[in-house]
mmCIF file of C-alpha atoms in Angstrom:
data_model
loop_
_atom_site.group_PDB
_atom_site.id
_atom_site.type_symbol
_atom_site.label_atom_id
_atom_site.label_comp_id
_atom_site.label_asym_id
_atom_site.label_seq_id
_atom_site.Cartn_x
_atom_site.Cartn_y
_atom_site.Cartn_z
ATOM 1 C CA GLY R 291 -0.010 0.032 -0.003
ATOM 2 C CA ALA R 292 0.836 3.625 -0.105
ATOM 3 C CA VAL R 293 3.442 4.887 2.344
ATOM 4 C CA VAL R 294 4.153 8.394 3.486
ATOM 5 C CA SER R 295 7.375 9.038 5.322
ATOM 6 C CA GLN R 296 7.816 12.056 7.556
ATOM 7 C CA HIS R 297 11.072 13.273 9.045
ATOM 8 C CA PRO R 298 12.088 14.106 11.638
ATOM 9 C CA SER R 299 9.705 12.391 14.002
ATOM 10 C CA ARG R 300 10.771 14.602 16.880
ATOM 11 C CA VAL R 301 12.612 17.898 16.953
ATOM 12 C CA ILE R 302 13.518 20.252 19.825
ATOM 13 C CA CYS R 303 14.718 23.717 18.904
ATOM 14 C CA LYS R 304 15.439 26.998 20.525
ATOM 15 C CA SER R 305 13.044 29.901 20.149
ATOM 16 C CA GLY R 306 13.887 32.025 17.135
ATOM 17 C CA THR R 307 15.355 29.152 15.026
ATOM 18 C CA SER R 308 13.748 27.586 11.965
ATOM 19 C CA VAL R 309 12.855 23.944 11.567
ATOM 20 C CA LYS R 310 12.218 21.970 8.400
ATOM 21 C CA ILE R 311 9.946 18.961 8.258
ATOM 22 C CA GLU R 312 10.033 16.659 5.233
ATOM 23 C CA CYS R 313 7.149 14.584 3.830
ATOM 24 C CA ARG R 314 7.856 11.984 1.210
ATOM 25 C CA SER R 315 5.567 9.626 -0.673
ATOM 26 C CA LEU R 316 7.675 6.532 -0.970
ATOM 27 C CA ASP R 317 6.051 4.390 -3.603
ATOM 28 C CA PHE R 318 3.701 6.744 -5.361
ATOM 29 C CA GLN R 319 3.587 10.237 -6.852
ATOM 30 C CA ALA R 320 1.575 12.915 -5.097
ATOM 31 C CA THR R 321 0.759 16.096 -6.953
ATOM 32 C CA THR R 322 -0.972 17.269 -3.752
ATOM 33 C CA MET R 323 0.019 16.940 -0.171
ATOM 34 C CA PHE R 324 -1.701 18.242 2.872
ATOM 35 C CA TRP R 325 -0.213 19.557 6.157
ATOM 36 C CA TYR R 326 -2.142 19.239 9.335
ATOM 37 C CA ARG R 327 -1.503 20.361 12.932
ATOM 38 C CA GLN R 328 -2.738 18.786 16.062
ATOM 39 C CA PHE R 329 -2.827 20.153 19.459
ATOM 40 C CA PRO R 330 -3.166 17.821 22.490
ATOM 41 C CA LYS R 331 -6.601 16.280 22.677
ATOM 42 C CA GLN R 332 -7.826 18.312 19.749
ATOM 43 C CA SER R 333 -8.736 17.715 16.100
ATOM 44 C CA LEU R 334 -6.346 17.604 13.190
ATOM 45 C CA MET R 335 -6.480 21.089 11.698
ATOM 46 C CA LEU R 336 -5.659 21.543 8.072
ATOM 47 C CA MET R 337 -2.932 24.169 7.700
ATOM 48 C CA ALA R 338 -2.323 24.183 3.970
ATOM 49 C CA THR R 339 -2.500 22.287 0.704
ATOM 50 C CA SER R 340 0.813 21.761 -1.034
ATOM 51 C CA ASN R 341 0.766 21.637 -4.780
ATOM 52 C CA GLU R 342 3.694 20.373 -6.822
ATOM 53 C CA GLY R 343 5.196 23.104 -8.862
ATOM 54 C CA SER R 344 3.031 25.886 -7.552
ATOM 55 C CA LYS R 345 2.332 27.888 -4.415
ATOM 56 C CA ALA R 346 0.643 26.256 -1.466
ATOM 57 C CA THR R 347 -2.867 27.125 -0.511
ATOM 58 C CA TYR R 348 -3.180 28.182 3.149
ATOM 59 C CA GLU R 349 -6.189 27.866 5.302
ATOM 60 C CA GLN R 350 -7.670 30.937 6.969
ATOM 61 C CA GLY R 351 -5.624 32.025 9.986
ATOM 62 C CA VAL R 352 -2.430 30.219 8.979
ATOM 63 C CA GLU R 353 0.510 32.578 8.376
ATOM 64 C CA LYS R 354 2.126 31.716 5.136
ATOM 65 C CA ASP R 355 5.280 33.580 5.994
ATOM 66 C CA LYS R 356 5.538 31.642 9.225
ATOM 67 C CA PHE R 357 4.886 28.237 7.777
ATOM 68 C CA LEU R 358 6.737 27.899 4.494
ATOM 69 C CA ILE R 359 5.691 25.067 2.223
ATOM 70 C CA ASN R 360 7.680 23.827 -0.751
ATOM 71 C CA HIS R 361 6.539 20.974 -3.023
ATOM 72 C CA ALA R 362 9.542 20.647 -5.178
ATOM 73 C CA SER R 363 8.830 17.251 -6.649
ATOM 74 C CA LEU R 364 6.058 14.687 -7.030
ATOM 75 C CA THR R 365 7.304 12.830 -3.956
ATOM 76 C CA LEU R 366 8.471 15.521 -1.584
ATOM 77 C CA SER R 367 6.895 18.361 0.252
ATOM 78 C CA THR R 368 8.552 20.368 3.056
ATOM 79 C CA LEU R 369 7.229 22.471 5.841
ATOM 80 C CA THR R 370 9.522 25.031 7.398
ATOM 81 C CA VAL R 371 8.467 26.686 10.634
ATOM 82 C CA THR R 372 10.404 29.960 10.596
ATOM 83 C CA SER R 373 11.407 31.821 13.756
ATOM 84 C CA ALA R 374 9.743 29.244 15.872
ATOM 85 C CA HIS R 375 8.267 30.204 19.184
ATOM 86 C CA PRO R 376 6.949 28.025 22.074
ATOM 87 C CA GLU R 377 3.361 28.477 20.828
ATOM 88 C CA ASP R 378 4.399 26.669 17.610
ATOM 89 C CA SER R 379 5.088 23.537 19.621
ATOM 90 C CA SER R 380 2.681 20.933 18.195
ATOM 91 C CA PHE R 381 2.330 17.731 16.311
ATOM 92 C CA TYR R 382 2.597 18.304 12.535
ATOM 93 C CA ILE R 383 1.254 15.644 10.183
ATOM 94 C CA CYS R 384 1.487 15.480 6.419
ATOM 95 C CA SER R 385 -0.723 13.423 4.107
ATOM 96 C CA ALA R 386 -0.960 12.513 0.443
ATOM 97 C CA ARG R 387 -3.415 10.973 -1.848
ATOM 98 C CA GLU R 388 -2.480 8.194 -4.116
ATOM 99 C CA ALA R 389 -4.381 8.540 -7.360
ATOM 100 C CA SER R 390 -5.332 4.829 -7.408
ATOM 101 C CA SER R 391 -6.442 4.650 -3.795
ATOM 102 C CA GLY R 392 -9.923 5.973 -4.323
ATOM 103 C CA ALA R 393 -11.394 9.367 -3.806
ATOM 104 C CA ASN R 394 -10.130 11.319 -0.858
ATOM 105 C CA VAL R 395 -8.517 8.520 1.027
ATOM 106 C CA LEU R 396 -5.405 10.047 2.395
ATOM 107 C CA THR R 397 -2.338 8.316 3.598
ATOM 108 C CA PHE R 398 -0.722 10.022 6.543
ATOM 109 C CA GLY R 399 2.812 10.223 7.712
ATOM 110 C CA ALA R 400 3.692 9.345 11.288
ATOM 111 C CA GLY R 401 3.908 12.941 12.266
ATOM 112 C CA SER R 402 6.589 15.226 13.645
ATOM 113 C CA ARG R 403 6.498 16.501 17.217
ATOM 114 C CA LEU R 404 7.971 19.958 17.474
ATOM 115 C CA THR R 405 9.009 21.365 20.729
ATOM 116 C CA VAL R 406 10.219 24.897 20.892
ATOM 117 C CA LEU R 407 12.031 25.866 24.049
ATOM 118 C CA ASP U 317 -16.934 26.841 13.187
ATOM 119 C CA GLN U 318 -16.653 23.115 13.847
ATOM 120 C CA GLN U 319 -18.100 21.450 10.738
ATOM 121 C CA VAL U 320 -17.457 17.996 11.988
ATOM 122 C CA LYS U 321 -18.185 17.138 15.535
ATOM 123 C CA GLN U 322 -17.483 14.141 17.711
ATOM 124 C CA ASN U 323 -19.300 15.035 20.906
ATOM 125 C CA SER U 324 -18.027 12.094 22.972
ATOM 126 C CA PRO U 325 -14.379 12.603 23.786
ATOM 127 C CA SER U 326 -14.045 9.093 25.213
ATOM 128 C CA LEU U 327 -15.730 5.714 25.264
ATOM 129 C CA SER U 328 -15.034 2.605 27.268
ATOM 130 C CA VAL U 329 -16.390 -0.829 26.348
ATOM 131 C CA GLN U 330 -15.840 -4.435 27.404
ATOM 132 C CA GLU U 331 -13.975 -6.789 25.119
ATOM 133 C CA GLY U 332 -16.358 -8.667 22.851
ATOM 134 C CA ARG U 333 -19.073 -5.987 23.063
ATOM 135 C CA ILE U 334 -20.061 -3.502 20.441
ATOM 136 C CA SER U 335 -18.403 -0.071 20.232
ATOM 137 C CA ILE U 336 -20.415 2.747 18.697
ATOM 138 C CA LEU U 337 -18.653 6.003 17.829
ATOM 139 C CA ASN U 338 -20.730 8.902 16.666
ATOM 140 C CA CYS U 339 -20.051 11.871 14.422
ATOM 141 C CA ASP U 340 -22.218 14.817 13.321
ATOM 142 C CA TYR U 341 -21.654 17.299 10.570
ATOM 143 C CA THR U 342 -23.066 20.571 9.525
ATOM 144 C CA ASN U 343 -21.975 21.155 5.974
ATOM 145 C CA SER U 344 -24.496 19.751 3.510
ATOM 146 C CA MET U 345 -21.865 19.818 0.786
ATOM 147 C CA PHE U 346 -19.945 16.977 2.404
ATOM 148 C CA ASP U 347 -20.410 13.872 0.309
ATOM 149 C CA TYR U 348 -17.708 11.531 1.392
ATOM 150 C CA PHE U 349 -16.903 10.441 4.943
ATOM 151 C CA LEU U 350 -14.017 8.548 6.452
ATOM 152 C CA TRP U 351 -12.923 7.102 9.752
ATOM 153 C CA TYR U 352 -9.344 7.123 10.820
ATOM 154 C CA LYS U 353 -7.665 5.389 13.740
ATOM 155 C CA LYS U 354 -4.749 7.009 15.582
ATOM 156 C CA TYR U 355 -2.322 5.546 18.128
ATOM 157 C CA PRO U 356 -0.245 7.923 20.323
ATOM 158 C CA ALA U 357 2.710 9.542 18.502
ATOM 159 C CA GLU U 358 1.672 8.052 15.161
ATOM 160 C CA GLY U 359 -0.143 9.414 12.136
ATOM 161 C CA PRO U 360 -3.793 8.458 11.542
ATOM 162 C CA THR U 361 -4.439 5.303 9.510
ATOM 163 C CA PHE U 362 -7.436 4.943 7.291
ATOM 164 C CA LEU U 363 -10.139 2.545 8.550
ATOM 165 C CA ILE U 364 -13.251 2.759 6.514
ATOM 166 C CA SER U 365 -15.194 5.246 4.334
ATOM 167 C CA ILE U 366 -18.647 5.848 2.952
ATOM 168 C CA SER U 367 -20.044 7.818 0.105
ATOM 169 C CA SER U 368 -23.185 9.923 0.486
ATOM 170 C CA ILE U 369 -24.966 7.662 -2.048
ATOM 171 C CA LYS U 370 -24.897 4.873 0.508
ATOM 172 C CA ASP U 371 -26.242 4.497 4.042
ATOM 173 C CA LYS U 372 -24.023 1.648 5.137
ATOM 174 C CA ASN U 373 -20.589 0.216 4.432
ATOM 175 C CA GLU U 374 -19.135 -2.809 6.066
ATOM 176 C CA ASP U 375 -15.573 -4.097 6.259
ATOM 177 C CA GLY U 376 -15.049 -7.050 8.635
ATOM 178 C CA ARG U 377 -15.679 -5.947 12.219
ATOM 179 C CA PHE U 378 -16.185 -2.334 11.143
ATOM 180 C CA THR U 379 -19.412 -0.865 9.818
ATOM 181 C CA VAL U 380 -20.152 2.768 9.087
ATOM 182 C CA PHE U 381 -23.657 4.034 8.956
ATOM 183 C CA LEU U 382 -24.699 7.321 7.298
ATOM 184 C CA ASN U 383 -27.943 9.194 8.020
ATOM 185 C CA LYS U 384 -27.947 12.076 5.630
ATOM 186 C CA SER U 385 -31.098 13.669 6.803
ATOM 187 C CA ALA U 386 -29.788 13.857 10.313
ATOM 188 C CA LYS U 387 -26.261 14.686 9.151
ATOM 189 C CA HIS U 388 -24.942 11.912 11.324
ATOM 190 C CA LEU U 389 -22.701 8.973 10.938
ATOM 191 C CA SER U 390 -21.553 6.302 13.233
ATOM 192 C CA LEU U 391 -18.833 3.655 13.340
ATOM 193 C CA HIS U 392 -19.720 0.270 14.763
ATOM 194 C CA ILE U 393 -17.000 -2.137 15.947
ATOM 195 C CA VAL U 394 -18.105 -5.591 16.812
ATOM 196 C CA PRO U 395 -16.774 -7.506 18.537
ATOM 197 C CA SER U 396 -14.524 -4.972 20.140
ATOM 198 C CA GLN U 397 -10.938 -6.055 20.864
ATOM 199 C CA PRO U 398 -8.268 -4.502 23.192
ATOM 200 C CA GLY U 399 -6.187 -3.703 20.120
ATOM 201 C CA ASP U 400 -8.976 -1.408 18.928
ATOM 202 C CA SER U 401 -8.099 0.989 21.783
ATOM 203 C CA ALA U 402 -7.055 4.196 20.054
ATOM 204 C CA VAL U 403 -8.332 7.589 19.058
ATOM 205 C CA TYR U 404 -10.892 7.433 16.263
ATOM 206 C CA PHE U 405 -11.349 10.501 14.024
ATOM 207 C CA CYS U 406 -14.293 11.126 11.796
ATOM 208 C CA ALA U 407 -13.501 13.145 8.637
ATOM 209 C CA ALA U 408 -15.590 14.559 5.851
ATOM 210 C CA SER U 409 -14.918 16.067 2.415
ATOM 211 C CA ALA U 410 -16.869 17.657 -0.389
ATOM 212 C CA ARG U 411 -15.706 16.143 -3.579
ATOM 213 C CA ARG U 412 -18.031 18.271 -5.620
ATOM 214 C CA GLY U 413 -16.417 21.634 -6.318
ATOM 215 C CA GLY U 414 -12.942 20.226 -6.865
ATOM 216 C CA ASN U 415 -11.790 20.073 -3.217
ATOM 217 C CA THR U 416 -10.322 16.631 -3.869
ATOM 218 C CA GLY U 417 -8.330 15.413 -0.888
ATOM 219 C CA LYS U 418 -9.177 18.137 1.581
ATOM 220 C CA LEU U 419 -10.528 16.555 4.770
ATOM 221 C CA ILE U 420 -12.164 18.150 7.740
ATOM 222 C CA PHE U 421 -11.670 16.266 10.988
ATOM 223 C CA GLY U 422 -13.709 15.892 14.106
ATOM 224 C CA GLN U 423 -12.133 16.193 17.522
ATOM 225 C CA GLY U 424 -11.684 12.483 17.966
ATOM 226 C CA THR U 425 -13.071 9.991 20.374
ATOM 227 C CA THR U 426 -10.699 7.895 22.512
ATOM 228 C CA LEU U 427 -11.890 4.316 22.634
ATOM 229 C CA GLN U 428 -10.757 2.001 25.429
ATOM 230 C CA VAL U 429 -11.558 -1.662 25.116
ATOM 231 C CA LYS U 430 -11.174 -3.461 28.423
ATOM 232 C CA PRO U 431 -10.129 -7.148 28.477
#
């Protein structure tokens, strides 16, 4: 089946630094990937839709200059949290849809837990 | 505006019994619904889905029921097993209008199945 790999799984950084999270579709091509964020005991909130070869589409309330998304190839999307602050600490999850998997069935990565000190 | 709601944050059932997880939605444009299962520190994994043209979909121990008039769906797990203990997320999408792949999630329900 479709596999999405996310790296790193955990990252701790100092306030003010930038952190990059990678999301790769291992055995399929994904023209679209999605980035979600989850706070403890809360829902997965869609942050942005990453489109290969074009600009990402951000959801309302998500700062595009804060969360930089690059979808450079059909198998890789990256999320960079710029000038991270403690309130950015969260669980970030990417997902992708394999074209043959059926409508709207997303495969998720294992997630990246970001802790900003 | 919470378009997908799971009003029960937790559910505890005995092994072998039925688990029923509920989900309500408000957006009438939603036409495809999914359930995902999530273990701690892992990403969600797809469990089962249903299209709005159906009212029931069954896959082994898992059955999803959709009541469009009530904008309500439920996931039935029978018999429940201790390994089913996880957080279950209901998700919805509106495939009409070209929003392919964009899912809106509920808050999740933590299921505990006791041996």
